[in-house]
XYZ file of N, CA and C in Angstrom:
867
model
N -12.564 5.085 10.972
C -13.378 3.902 11.246
C -12.476 2.709 11.552
N -12.950 1.866 12.466
C -12.230 0.650 12.806
C -13.241 -0.453 13.067
N -12.938 -1.628 12.560
C -13.879 -2.731 12.686
C -14.052 -3.136 14.150
N -15.281 -3.461 14.528
C -15.581 -3.987 15.859
C -16.618 -5.085 15.734
N -16.730 -5.886 16.777
C -17.638 -7.026 16.759
C -19.056 -6.577 17.082
N -19.995 -7.039 16.274
C -21.394 -6.675 16.482
C -22.037 -7.585 17.529
N -23.139 -7.095 18.110
C -23.914 -7.914 19.043
C -24.773 -8.902 18.253
N -24.718 -10.173 18.636
C -25.562 -11.176 18.002
C -25.652 -12.389 18.921
N -26.684 -13.191 18.684
C -26.865 -14.451 19.402
C -27.048 -15.551 18.371
N -26.973 -16.776 18.836
C -27.139 -17.916 17.948
C -28.503 -17.868 17.274
N -28.520 -17.995 15.966
C -29.758 -17.863 15.222
C -30.752 -18.985 15.480
N -30.243 -20.201 15.717
C -31.149 -21.320 15.962
C -31.867 -21.158 17.300
N -31.140 -20.708 18.315
C -31.781 -20.438 19.598
C -32.782 -19.293 19.458
N -32.433 -18.302 18.634
C -33.347 -17.192 18.406
C -34.636 -17.642 17.737
N -34.532 -18.548 16.763
C -35.730 -19.053 16.077
C -36.607 -19.830 17.047
N -35.980 -20.649 17.898
C -36.758 -21.395 18.891
C -37.497 -20.433 19.824
N -36.804 -19.378 20.258
C -37.438 -18.393 21.138
C -38.601 -17.698 20.428
N -38.439 -17.419 19.144
C -39.515 -16.767 18.393
C -40.726 -17.691 18.255
N -40.473 -18.980 18.042
C -41.581 -19.939 17.943
C -42.343 -20.004 19.264
N -41.592 -20.008 20.386
C -42.238 -20.058 21.697
C -43.061 -18.791 21.945
N -42.482 -17.623 21.601
C -43.235 -16.378 21.778
C -44.487 -16.344 20.900
N -44.354 -16.888 19.685
C -45.532 -16.924 18.795
C -46.621 -17.802 19.382
N -46.216 -18.949 19.926
C -47.196 -19.854 20.526
C -47.857 -19.218 21.747
N -47.077 -18.551 22.580
C -47.643 -17.889 23.760
C -48.606 -16.783 23.346
N -48.201 -16.026 22.311
C -49.078 -14.960 21.826
C -50.381 -15.502 21.289
N -50.325 -16.629 20.535
C -51.550 -17.221 19.984
C -52.459 -17.733 21.099
N -51.835 -18.345 22.117
C -52.636 -18.854 23.225
C -53.286 -17.707 23.999
N -52.517 -16.639 24.236
C -53.081 -15.492 24.958
C -54.215 -14.857 24.163
N -54.012 -14.735 22.856
C -55.062 -14.125 22.039
C -56.319 -15.008 22.028
N -56.111 -16.309 21.882
C -57.269 -17.223 21.870
C -57.996 -17.206 23.217
N -57.215 -17.222 24.314
C -57.821 -17.230 25.631
C -58.580 -15.941 25.898
N -58.021 -14.831 25.452
C -58.687 -13.548 25.658
C -59.968 -13.432 24.857
N -59.938 -13.942 23.625
C -61.139 -13.860 22.792
C -62.230 -14.801 23.287
N -61.838 -15.982 23.777
C -62.859 -16.942 24.222
C -63.483 -16.538 25.545
N -62.763 -15.861 26.395
C -63.285 -15.478 27.703
C -63.567 -13.977 27.787
N -63.497 -13.340 26.652
C -63.773 -11.907 26.570
C -62.873 -11.108 27.529
N -61.576 -11.527 27.531
C -60.584 -10.800 28.351
C -59.703 -10.007 27.390
N -59.999 -8.717 27.278
C -59.295 -7.868 26.295
C -57.811 -7.777 26.603
N -57.484 -7.804 27.864
C -56.073 -7.680 28.236
C -55.223 -8.799 27.678
N -55.719 -10.029 27.761
C -54.964 -11.154 27.213
C -54.831 -11.060 25.695
N -55.877 -10.608 25.049
C -55.812 -10.443 23.590
C -54.761 -9.414 23.208
N -54.696 -8.320 23.965
C -53.699 -7.286 23.687
C -52.296 -7.831 23.909
N -52.129 -8.632 24.963
C -50.816 -9.250 25.215
C -50.408 -10.154 24.057
N -51.356 -10.917 23.540
C -51.042 -11.781 22.404
C -50.619 -10.997 21.180
N -51.308 -9.885 20.902
C -50.951 -9.047 19.754
C -49.570 -8.428 19.945
N -49.273 -7.983 21.167
C -47.957 -7.394 21.454
C -46.846 -8.430 21.268
N -47.113 -9.657 21.705
C -46.097 -10.711 21.509
C -45.852 -10.970 20.030
N -46.936 -10.962 19.227
C -46.759 -11.145 17.786
C -45.938 -10.001 17.173
N -46.179 -8.786 17.622
C -45.419 -7.643 17.112
C -43.945 -7.751 17.499
N -43.696 -8.239 18.705
C -42.301 -8.437 19.130
C -41.635 -9.509 18.276
N -42.375 -10.574 17.966
C -41.831 -11.642 17.121
C -41.468 -11.103 15.734
N -42.371 -10.305 15.150
C -42.098 -9.719 13.829
C -40.888 -8.806 13.889
N -40.772 -8.030 14.982
C -39.640 -7.122 15.131
C -38.327 -7.884 15.250
N -38.322 -8.932 16.067
C -37.095 -9.707 16.247
C -36.726 -10.503 15.000
N -37.733 -10.903 14.223
C -37.454 -11.655 12.992
C -36.610 -10.835 12.015
N -36.762 -9.522 12.032
C -35.969 -8.675 11.127
C -34.481 -8.694 11.467
N -34.143 -9.193 12.650
C -32.731 -9.261 13.039
C -32.041 -10.553 12.675
N -32.756 -11.502 12.092
C -32.144 -12.780 11.710
C -31.349 -12.603 10.415
N -30.137 -13.112 10.394
C -29.289 -13.014 9.210
C -28.458 -14.282 9.077
N -28.051 -14.588 7.853
C -27.218 -15.759 7.550
C -25.909 -15.277 6.928
N -24.799 -15.777 7.478
C -23.465 -15.394 7.001
C -22.796 -16.615 6.387
N -22.382 -16.518 5.141
C -21.710 -17.614 4.445
C -20.225 -17.650 4.809
N -19.544 -18.786 4.575
C -18.091 -18.851 4.827
C -17.341 -17.814 3.996
N -16.310 -17.221 4.619
C -15.492 -16.182 3.988
C -16.326 -14.970 3.557
N -17.409 -14.742 4.291
C -18.223 -13.546 4.106
C -18.344 -12.838 5.457
N -18.640 -11.561 5.417
C -18.878 -10.780 6.631
C -20.149 -9.965 6.446
N -20.845 -9.741 7.540
C -22.030 -8.903 7.531
C -21.732 -7.650 8.362
N -21.794 -6.506 7.705
C -21.601 -5.221 8.382
C -22.981 -4.723 8.810
N -23.147 -4.452 10.091
C -24.452 -4.105 10.650
C -24.536 -2.590 10.858
N -25.571 -1.992 10.251
C -25.856 -0.564 10.418
C -27.236 -0.410 11.045
N -27.325 0.441 12.054
C -28.611 0.704 12.708
C -28.961 2.171 12.491
N -29.883 2.392 11.545
C -30.290 3.747 11.163
C -29.074 4.630 10.851
N -28.184 4.092 10.013
C -27.021 4.845 9.544
C -25.818 4.797 10.453
N -25.923 4.174 11.610
C -24.797 4.108 12.542
C -24.172 2.723 12.505
N -22.855 2.684 12.370
C -22.138 1.406 12.338
C -22.063 0.840 13.754
N -22.578 -0.370 13.933
C -22.585 -0.972 15.271
C -21.717 -2.230 15.344
N -21.179 -2.705 14.229
C -20.272 -3.841 14.291
C -20.344 -4.733 13.067
N -19.520 -5.795 13.099
C -19.405 -6.733 11.981
C -19.502 -8.157 12.508
N -20.188 -9.017 11.756
C -20.259 -10.450 12.058
C -19.368 -11.181 11.058
N -18.331 -11.860 11.551
C -17.404 -12.584 10.688
C -17.649 -14.093 10.705
N -18.230 -14.629 11.779
C -18.478 -16.058 11.863
C -19.570 -16.468 10.868
N -19.430 -17.688 10.360
C -20.437 -18.184 9.414
C -21.541 -18.917 10.170
N -22.765 -18.815 9.660
C -23.901 -19.469 10.290
C -25.105 -18.553 10.304
N -26.118 -18.931 11.113
C -27.324 -18.112 11.255
C -27.300 -17.429 12.617
N -27.582 -16.121 12.614
C -27.494 -15.338 13.837
C -28.696 -14.412 13.939
N -28.949 -13.980 15.174
C -29.958 -12.957 15.423
C -29.240 -11.754 16.010
N -29.370 -10.616 15.356
C -28.704 -9.401 15.778
C -29.735 -8.307 16.037
N -29.297 -7.071 16.013
C -30.174 -5.945 16.348
C -31.309 -5.856 15.334
N -32.575 -5.773 15.785
C -33.704 -5.680 14.840
C -33.675 -4.372 14.043
N -34.317 -4.401 12.906
C -34.456 -3.238 12.018
C -33.103 -2.683 11.562
N -32.070 -3.511 11.584
C -30.736 -3.055 11.168
C -30.502 -3.397 9.698
N -29.610 -2.623 9.078
C -29.211 -2.882 7.688
C -27.977 -3.775 7.694
N -28.021 -4.813 6.884
C -26.932 -5.793 6.867
C -26.292 -5.790 5.477
N -24.995 -5.467 5.422
C -24.271 -5.334 4.151
C -23.277 -6.488 4.024
N -23.378 -7.226 2.926
C -22.446 -8.329 2.668
C -21.105 -7.785 2.197
N -20.032 -8.421 2.676
C -18.690 -8.055 2.238
C -17.854 -9.321 2.161
N -17.213 -9.544 1.020
C -16.424 -10.754 0.816
C -15.065 -10.629 1.508
N -14.659 -11.707 2.184
C -13.332 -11.775 2.814
C -12.395 -12.709 2.043
N -12.771 -13.111 0.848
C -11.970 -14.036 0.047
C -10.740 -13.343 -0.523
N -9.715 -14.141 -0.794
C -8.506 -13.630 -1.438
C -8.817 -13.341 -2.900
N -8.375 -12.189 -3.376
C -8.677 -11.769 -4.744
C -7.393 -11.460 -5.503
N -7.499 -11.530 -6.819
C -6.395 -11.169 -7.710
C -6.776 -9.929 -8.509
N -5.821 -9.024 -8.636
C -5.991 -7.891 -9.541
C -4.851 -7.915 -10.544
N -5.184 -8.091 -11.803
C -4.200 -8.116 -12.879
C -4.222 -6.759 -13.562
N -3.184 -5.972 -13.332
C -3.162 -4.625 -13.886
C -3.015 -4.662 -15.403
N -3.450 -3.612 -16.042
C -3.250 -3.488 -17.485
C -1.782 -3.196 -17.776
N -1.368 -3.401 -19.011
C 0.018 -3.128 -19.403
C 0.218 -1.612 -19.446
N 1.122 -1.129 -18.594
C 1.369 0.303 -18.464
C 2.652 0.680 -19.191
N 2.654 1.839 -19.832
C 3.855 2.352 -20.478
C 4.466 3.406 -19.557
N 5.692 3.135 -19.090
C 6.365 3.972 -18.095
C 7.802 4.206 -18.543
N 8.387 5.316 -18.125
C 9.807 5.577 -18.342
C 10.597 5.065 -17.147
N 11.628 4.253 -17.410
C 12.445 3.749 -16.309
C 13.414 4.830 -15.832
N 14.344 4.452 -14.949
C 15.270 5.430 -14.372
C 16.119 6.099 -15.438
N 16.443 5.391 -16.518
C 17.255 5.960 -17.598
C 16.425 6.727 -18.622
N 15.124 6.795 -18.402
C 14.259 7.514 -19.342
C 13.794 6.692 -20.512
N 14.050 5.394 -20.507
C 13.613 4.533 -21.608
C 12.156 4.111 -21.395
N 11.322 4.219 -22.417
C 9.929 3.775 -22.266
C 9.842 2.252 -22.216
N 9.159 1.747 -21.209
C 9.011 0.307 -21.041
C 7.539 -0.025 -20.822
N 7.201 -1.283 -21.022
C 5.867 -1.794 -20.743
C 5.943 -2.708 -19.532
N 5.043 -2.500 -18.574
C 5.102 -3.256 -17.325
C 3.688 -3.488 -16.809
N 3.483 -4.623 -16.187
C 2.216 -4.928 -15.507
C 2.518 -5.899 -14.378
N 1.573 -6.016 -13.426
C 1.783 -6.860 -12.253
C 0.462 -7.464 -11.806
N 0.575 -8.540 -11.032
C -0.570 -9.184 -10.402
C -0.499 -8.896 -8.901
N -1.594 -8.403 -8.343
C -1.665 -8.075 -6.920
C -2.685 -9.011 -6.269
N -2.243 -9.739 -5.243
C -3.111 -10.643 -4.484
C -3.432 -9.959 -3.157
N -4.720 -9.790 -2.859
C -5.102 -9.041 -1.657
C -6.391 -9.598 -1.076
N -6.707 -9.153 0.137
C -7.973 -9.494 0.778
C -8.328 -8.401 1.780
N -9.612 -8.324 2.130
C -10.099 -7.334 3.084
C -9.870 -7.853 4.495
N -9.235 -7.032 5.340
C -9.000 -7.412 6.736
C -9.741 -6.498 7.710
N -10.207 -5.349 7.258
C -10.978 -4.435 8.106
C -12.198 -3.991 7.305
N -13.346 -4.552 7.635
C -14.565 -4.278 6.867
C -15.035 -2.840 7.019
N -14.830 -2.250 8.199
C -15.282 -0.873 8.417
C -14.521 0.102 7.524
N -13.206 -0.054 7.440
C -12.410 0.818 6.579
C -12.764 0.603 5.112
N -12.947 -0.654 4.721
C -13.231 -0.957 3.312
C -14.539 -0.332 2.852
N -15.528 -0.258 3.742
C -16.832 0.267 3.354
C -16.988 1.766 3.563
N -16.384 2.294 4.638
C -16.702 3.661 5.034
C -15.553 4.659 4.847
N -14.302 4.191 4.743
C -13.179 5.132 4.602
C -12.847 5.443 3.157
N -13.237 4.582 2.232
C -12.991 4.829 0.805
C -14.275 4.533 0.043
N -14.390 5.138 -1.120
C -15.539 4.872 -1.993
C -15.168 3.752 -2.961
N -15.844 2.615 -2.844
C -15.595 1.457 -3.702
C -14.132 1.002 -3.591
N -13.867 0.207 -2.567
C -12.482 -0.187 -2.287
C -11.872 -0.965 -3.449
N -12.682 -1.667 -4.271
C -12.112 -2.382 -5.421
C -11.470 -1.400 -6.400
N -12.167 -0.304 -6.708
C -11.592 0.712 -7.598
C -10.372 1.361 -6.950
N -10.423 1.548 -5.640
C -9.291 2.142 -4.931
C -8.059 1.258 -5.052
N -8.239 -0.062 -4.915
C -7.120 -0.997 -5.043
C -6.531 -0.942 -6.454
N -7.377 -0.898 -7.472
C -6.892 -0.873 -8.844
C -6.080 0.393 -9.132
N -6.609 1.544 -8.746
C -5.932 2.810 -9.050
C -4.618 2.911 -8.281
N -4.635 2.567 -6.997
C -3.418 2.656 -6.202
C -2.374 1.643 -6.654
N -2.804 0.482 -7.112
C -1.856 -0.523 -7.600
C -1.135 -0.026 -8.848
N -1.881 0.526 -9.789
C -1.251 1.036 -11.004
C -0.347 2.224 -10.701
N -0.745 3.055 -9.746
C 0.111 4.180 -9.359
C 1.418 3.686 -8.742
N 1.336 2.673 -7.878
C 2.543 2.122 -7.256
C 3.447 1.457 -8.291
N 2.862 0.768 -9.252
C 3.665 0.127 -10.300
C 4.423 1.175 -11.108
N 3.760 2.264 -11.451
C 4.430 3.340 -12.189
C 5.573 3.936 -11.358
N 5.333 4.132 -10.075
C 6.362 4.739 -9.223
C 7.579 3.827 -9.081
N 7.350 2.534 -8.845
C 8.456 1.601 -8.682
C 9.238 1.469 -9.985
N 8.535 1.406 -11.124
C 9.210 1.233 -12.419
C 10.104 2.423 -12.744
N 9.731 3.618 -12.290
C 10.533 4.810 -12.583
C 11.740 4.943 -11.671
N 11.853 4.095 -10.636
C 12.957 4.198 -9.688
C 14.166 3.347 -10.060
N 14.010 2.456 -11.052
C 15.086 1.517 -11.395
C 15.252 1.442 -12.907
N 16.474 1.156 -13.367
C 16.670 0.948 -14.815
C 16.139 -0.410 -15.239
N 15.799 -0.502 -16.510
C 15.315 -1.780 -17.034
C 16.410 -2.836 -16.969
N 17.622 -2.448 -17.348
C 18.718 -3.408 -17.360
C 20.035 -2.655 -17.256
N 21.058 -3.310 -16.713
C 22.400 -2.757 -16.629
C 23.369 -3.913 -16.504
N 24.634 -3.657 -16.835
C 25.640 -4.704 -16.750
C 26.420 -4.644 -15.448
N 26.004 -3.768 -14.542
C 26.605 -3.710 -13.220
C 25.802 -4.605 -12.290
N 26.403 -5.693 -11.840
C 25.680 -6.675 -11.034
C 25.247 -6.131 -9.681
N 25.877 -5.052 -9.212
C 25.543 -4.516 -7.900
C 24.270 -3.679 -7.922
N 23.836 -3.211 -9.076
C 22.650 -2.350 -9.175
C 21.393 -3.204 -9.342
N 20.324 -2.751 -8.699
C 19.030 -3.401 -8.881
C 18.433 -2.991 -10.220
N 17.901 -3.943 -10.950
C 17.256 -3.666 -12.235
C 15.891 -4.340 -12.263
N 15.029 -3.818 -13.113
C 13.696 -4.393 -13.235
C 13.741 -5.796 -13.811
N 14.630 -6.024 -14.766
C 14.694 -7.333 -15.427
C 15.482 -8.343 -14.615
N 16.551 -7.910 -13.970
C 17.427 -8.846 -13.278
C 17.068 -9.122 -11.835
N 16.232 -8.305 -11.222
C 15.896 -8.462 -9.801
C 14.382 -8.377 -9.611
N 13.664 -9.230 -10.318
C 12.196 -9.171 -10.271
C 11.654 -9.488 -8.880
N 12.313 -10.396 -8.159
C 11.829 -10.741 -6.815
C 11.952 -9.562 -5.868
N 13.107 -8.904 -5.882
C 13.302 -7.742 -5.009
C 12.362 -6.601 -5.393
N 12.158 -6.395 -6.689
C 11.240 -5.341 -7.142
C 9.814 -5.662 -6.719
N 9.423 -6.925 -6.815
C 8.076 -7.325 -6.406
C 7.868 -7.129 -4.909
N 8.902 -7.446 -4.112
C 8.795 -7.251 -2.661
C 8.660 -5.771 -2.320
N 9.413 -4.934 -3.001
C 9.306 -3.492 -2.737
C 7.948 -2.953 -3.176
N 7.428 -3.480 -4.276
C 6.089 -3.084 -4.721
C 5.044 -3.485 -3.690
N 5.195 -4.669 -3.097
C 4.245 -5.125 -2.077
C 4.282 -4.216 -0.849
N 5.480 -3.790 -0.437
C 5.582 -2.891 0.718
C 4.911 -1.556 0.442
N 5.134 -1.016 -0.736
C 4.517 0.273 -1.065
C 3.000 0.146 -1.144
N 2.513 -0.949 -1.727
C 1.070 -1.149 -1.801
C 0.469 -1.342 -0.411
N 1.199 -2.006 0.481
C 0.703 -2.201 1.843
C 0.458 -0.852 2.519
N 1.373 0.095 2.311
C 1.202 1.430 2.888
C 0.045 2.174 2.234
N -0.091 2.041 0.931
C -1.136 2.772 0.212
C -2.537 2.228 0.518
N -2.653 0.899 0.692
C -3.963 0.277 0.813
C -4.401 0.051 2.256
N -3.549 0.391 3.217
C -3.942 0.211 4.614
C -5.120 1.084 4.980
N -5.254 2.239 4.338
C -6.379 3.126 4.620
C -7.708 2.500 4.220
N -7.676 1.539 3.300
C -8.894 0.885 2.830
C -9.142 -0.447 3.519
N -8.352 -0.766 4.548
C -8.545 -2.025 5.248
C -8.198 -3.242 4.428
N -7.252 -3.103 3.504
C -6.878 -4.192 2.587
C -5.458 -4.635 2.900
N -5.239 -5.941 2.943
C -3.910 -6.512 3.148
C -3.390 -7.079 1.834
N -2.168 -6.701 1.466
C -1.532 -7.218 0.254
C -0.792 -8.500 0.614
N -1.180 -9.595 -0.009
C -0.574 -10.897 0.271
C 0.668 -11.119 -0.589
N 0.574 -10.758 -1.861
C 1.695 -11.012 -2.771
C 1.552 -10.132 -3.997
N 2.679 -9.750 -4.566
C 2.700 -9.054 -5.857
C 3.769 -9.701 -6.733
N 3.478 -9.760 -8.020
C 4.428 -10.337 -8.971
C 4.328 -9.588 -10.300
N 5.498 -9.262 -10.876
C 5.516 -8.693 -12.222
C 5.220 -9.796 -13.222
N 4.247 -9.575 -14.090
C 3.895 -10.608 -15.076
C 4.152 -10.162 -16.511
N 4.589 -8.910 -16.698
C 4.955 -8.448 -18.047
C 5.986 -7.337 -17.894
N 7.085 -7.476 -18.627
C 8.145 -6.469 -18.593
C 8.881 -6.510 -19.922
N 8.872 -5.386 -20.637
C 9.534 -5.328 -21.943
C 9.739 -3.868 -22.319
N 10.681 -3.652 -23.240
C 10.835 -2.315 -23.798
C 9.617 -1.982 -24.649
N 9.308 -0.706 -24.734
C 8.205 -0.276 -25.587
C 8.524 -0.609 -27.042
N 7.493 -0.776 -27.832
C 7.661 -1.230 -29.214
C 8.540 -0.299 -30.027
N 8.397 1.002 -29.806
C 9.118 1.953 -30.653
C 10.628 1.940 -30.443
N 11.103 1.427 -29.311
C 12.549 1.410 -29.063
C 13.077 -0.008 -28.870
N 12.243 -0.993 -29.040
C 12.669 -2.364 -28.765
C 13.849 -2.774 -29.636
N 13.795 -2.454 -30.948
C 14.877 -2.844 -31.849
C 16.176 -2.136 -31.494
N 16.085 -0.813 -31.239
C 17.294 -0.051 -30.896
C 17.896 -0.529 -29.582
N 17.050 -0.825 -28.585
C 17.570 -1.264 -27.293
C 18.170 -2.662 -27.393
N 17.672 -3.476 -28.316
C 18.277 -4.789 -28.527
C 19.695 -4.637 -29.059
N 19.881 -3.729 -30.025
C 21.228 -3.479 -30.532
C 22.127 -2.914 -29.435
N 21.551 -2.061 -28.597
C 22.327 -1.488 -27.501
C 22.745 -2.575 -26.513
N 21.840 -3.486 -26.205
C 22.182 -4.584 -25.306
C 23.273 -5.461 -25.902
N 23.153 -5.733 -27.206
C 24.165 -6.557 -27.843
C 25.533 -5.871 -27.823
N 25.541 -4.549 -28.069
C 26.804 -3.805 -28.052
C 27.419 -3.807 -26.656
N 26.581 -3.598 -25.639
C 27.096 -3.626 -24.274
C 27.607 -5.007 -23.904
N 26.918 -6.035 -24.383
C 27.349 -7.393 -24.082
C 28.699 -7.688 -24.736
N 28.855 -7.257 -25.987
C 30.137 -7.466 -26.678
C 31.248 -6.706 -25.983
N 30.976 -5.449 -25.607
C 31.982 -4.639 -24.912
C 32.364 -5.264 -23.583
N 31.385 -5.744 -22.850
C 31.671 -6.380 -21.572
C 32.481 -7.652 -21.752
N 32.133 -8.431 -22.784
C 32.882 -9.656 -23.045
C 34.322 -9.343 -23.452
N 34.507 -8.325 -24.298
C 35.865 -7.941 -24.718
C 36.694 -7.477 -23.523
N 36.059 -6.738 -22.624
C 36.767 -6.262 -21.443
C 37.236 -7.430 -20.585
N 36.390 -8.419 -20.445
C 36.768 -9.595 -19.669
C 37.904 -10.360 -20.339
N 37.831 -10.464 -21.670
C 38.884 -11.177 -22.412
C 40.222 -10.458 -22.278
N 40.202 -9.121 -22.389
C 41.448 -8.349 -22.285
C 42.051 -8.488 -20.894
N 41.212 -8.396 -19.875
C 41.727 -8.548 -18.508
C 42.343 -9.926 -18.311
N 41.669 -10.960 -18.815
C 42.226 -12.307 -18.700
C 43.501 -12.477 -19.503
N 43.563 -11.852 -20.701
C 44.761 -11.975 -21.538
C 45.966 -11.315 -20.887
N 45.751 -10.151 -20.288
C 46.861 -9.455 -19.610
C 47.380 -10.301 -18.454
N 46.449 -10.864 -17.677
C 46.859 -11.698 -16.545
C 47.622 -12.925 -17.019
N 47.131 -13.583 -18.061
C 47.797 -14.781 -18.570
C 49.174 -14.455 -19.137
N 49.282 -13.321 -19.839
C 50.578 -12.928 -20.412
C 51.598 -12.652 -19.317
N 51.147 -11.949 -18.265
C 52.044 -11.656 -17.146
C 52.503 -12.937 -16.469
N 51.592 -13.873 -16.267
C 51.970 -15.137 -15.650
C 52.925 -15.928 -16.528
N 52.686 -15.911 -17.845
C 53.563 -16.651 -18.757
C 54.992 -16.114 -18.711
N 55.169 -14.781 -18.732
C 56.508 -14.191 -18.663
C 57.204 -14.548 -17.355
N 56.445 -14.468 -16.242
C 57.049 -14.771 -14.946
C 57.481 -16.226 -14.861
N 56.643 -17.142 -15.376
C 57.000 -18.557 -15.316
C 58.179 -18.894 -16.224
N 58.227 -18.259 -17.408
C 59.355 -18.532 -18.320
C 60.661 -18.047 -17.723
N 60.644 -16.818 -17.207
C 61.887 -16.252 -16.637
C 62.304 -16.994 -15.374
N 61.325 -17.430 -14.571
C 61.669 -18.103 -13.318
C 62.079 -19.551 -13.552
N 61.419 -20.255 -14.436
C 61.683 -21.680 -14.610
C 62.900 -21.972 -15.472
N 63.108 -21.155 -16.482
C 64.204 -21.418 -17.420
C 65.416 -20.538 -17.185
N 65.340 -19.672 -16.189
C 66.426 -18.717 -15.912
C 66.798 -17.941 -17.158
N 65.745 -17.455 -17.817
C 65.933 -16.665 -19.034
C 65.563 -15.234 -18.727
N 66.363 -14.317 -19.192
C 66.078 -12.902 -18.995
C 65.855 -12.267 -20.359
N 64.680 -11.673 -20.540
C 64.333 -11.052 -21.803
C 64.728 -9.583 -21.776
N 65.147 -9.122 -22.930
C 65.372 -7.682 -23.069
C 64.017 -6.998 -23.220
N 64.020 -5.677 -23.114
C 62.754 -4.945 -23.221
C 62.109 -5.149 -24.584
N 62.932 -5.161 -25.645
C 62.370 -5.358 -26.984
C 61.750 -6.741 -27.134
N 62.446 -7.752 -26.580
C 61.921 -9.106 -26.673
C 60.641 -9.256 -25.843
N 60.588 -8.581 -24.673
C 59.382 -8.633 -23.856
C 58.196 -8.020 -24.589
N 58.460 -6.872 -25.233
C 57.380 -6.214 -25.969
C 56.888 -7.110 -27.088
N 57.834 -7.739 -27.820
C 57.439 -8.608 -28.919
C 56.672 -9.831 -28.423
N 57.153 -10.437 -27.308
C 56.476 -11.607 -26.757
C 55.088 -11.251 -26.232
N 54.991 -10.118 -25.545
C 53.687 -9.680 -25.023
C 52.711 -9.433 -26.166
N 53.196 -8.787 -27.231
C 52.343 -8.525 -28.391
C 51.833 -9.823 -29.010
N 52.717 -10.802 -29.165
C 52.311 -12.078 -29.766
C 51.303 -12.817 -28.892
N 51.559 -12.825 -27.568
C 50.645 -13.526 -26.660
C 49.268 -12.862 -26.627
N 49.248 -11.529 -26.550
C 47.966 -10.821 -26.500
C 47.164 -11.032 -27.777
N 47.856 -10.993 -28.925
C 47.151 -11.182 -30.191
C 46.574 -12.590 -30.276
N 47.352 -13.587 -29.864
C 46.888 -14.970 -29.963
C 45.747 -15.266 -28.978
N 45.743 -14.579 -27.833
C 44.691 -14.845 -26.843
C 43.419 -14.077 -27.172
N 43.563 -12.808 -27.560
C 42.395 -11.947 -27.741
C 41.667 -12.239 -29.039
N 42.395 -12.590 -30.107
C 41.742 -12.773 -31.398
C 40.707 -13.889 -31.340
N 39.619 -13.705 -32.067
C 38.575 -14.722 -32.095
C 38.759 -15.682 -33.267
N 39.876 -15.596 -33.970
C 40.192 -16.493 -35.066
C 41.456 -17.271 -34.732
N 41.624 -18.397 -35.390
C 42.811 -19.198 -35.152
C 44.080 -18.489 -35.621
N 45.138 -18.573 -34.843
C 46.407 -17.916 -35.195
C 47.268 -18.870 -36.030
N 48.069 -18.262 -36.918
C 48.991 -19.031 -37.760
C 50.410 -18.755 -37.288
N 51.040 -19.727 -36.637
C 52.402 -19.484 -36.133
C 53.409 -19.364 -37.275
N 54.384 -18.474 -37.099
C 55.480 -18.289 -38.070
C 56.765 -18.734 -37.388
N 57.415 -19.728 -37.957
C 58.628 -20.287 -37.345
C 59.844 -19.647 -38.031
N 60.696 -19.052 -37.234
C 61.920 -18.415 -37.738
C 63.022 -19.460 -37.824
N 63.389 -19.835 -39.026
C 64.430 -20.858 -39.233
C 65.792 -20.248 -39.534
N 65.888 -18.926 -39.496
C 67.157 -18.273 -39.815
C 67.224 -17.907 -41.273
N 68.211 -17.110 -41.601
C 68.353 -16.612 -42.985
C 69.224 -17.582 -43.786
N 68.999 -17.657 -45.110
C 69.768 -18.505 -46.024
C 70.540 -17.618 -46.987
N 71.858 -17.813 -47.036
C 72.683 -17.012 -47.915
C 72.787 -17.691 -49.296
N 72.674 -16.891 -50.345
C 72.819 -17.435 -51.698
C 74.296 -17.491 -52.092
N 74.617 -18.506 -52.845
C 75.993 -18.624 -53.311
C 76.139 -17.886 -54.620
């Protein structure tokens, strides 16, 4: 099914035409009855029947609404303009909203890429762009949007880890905008069959499941400490190397291997330790008399 434009005329002009036909029919009927002319009376009755038939084709369309026109079960088109119109008589007219809608999914429990259970939900903003598909290609497009949205959220959540310390990897927590954009693309493909356009998607809830929240917090803290220690060690090695090079180059001092090892050990300990260092000054040995 594909949406097409229905046949219709301006409703106000149609009402004026119906009033004129009614007046002509009344005059013909009156003239026929007063002069005993059966033919004129029959013409008046036929005009009244035509007026009643055409009146069934009058419809009113509100802003951001559409009227889907069916003629004895056959789809003949859609009226999207707002106002009063006259369309095919004896047709069925189905209202369909074209307004932007929000769907707030329930909180879903899903396993992420690492197998950790997480809780996730999203808001999907959508609207109907093809009335024929929305009505005839799926059963209850609102339910279709809800089910497909939750299915897409589960699929996207299982493709990425909740969190990682590698900045190059996409994560659910660290790259919510990119994840939301990918969710919107997947929903666009899933909902096109229902004539629905996805305007925007946003994750509105993301957390570890209750049963592992405490353990994952400790894991995050451990990874954070390990990452911080790694950065400190790398910086300490670089600083120690620079210090040795500057001392040897500036003071024209050459250290023996033992002295280098001792100096490197002292510098690394003083830089890496998270507590204040206590310097020990060697003043030489004192001989007793």
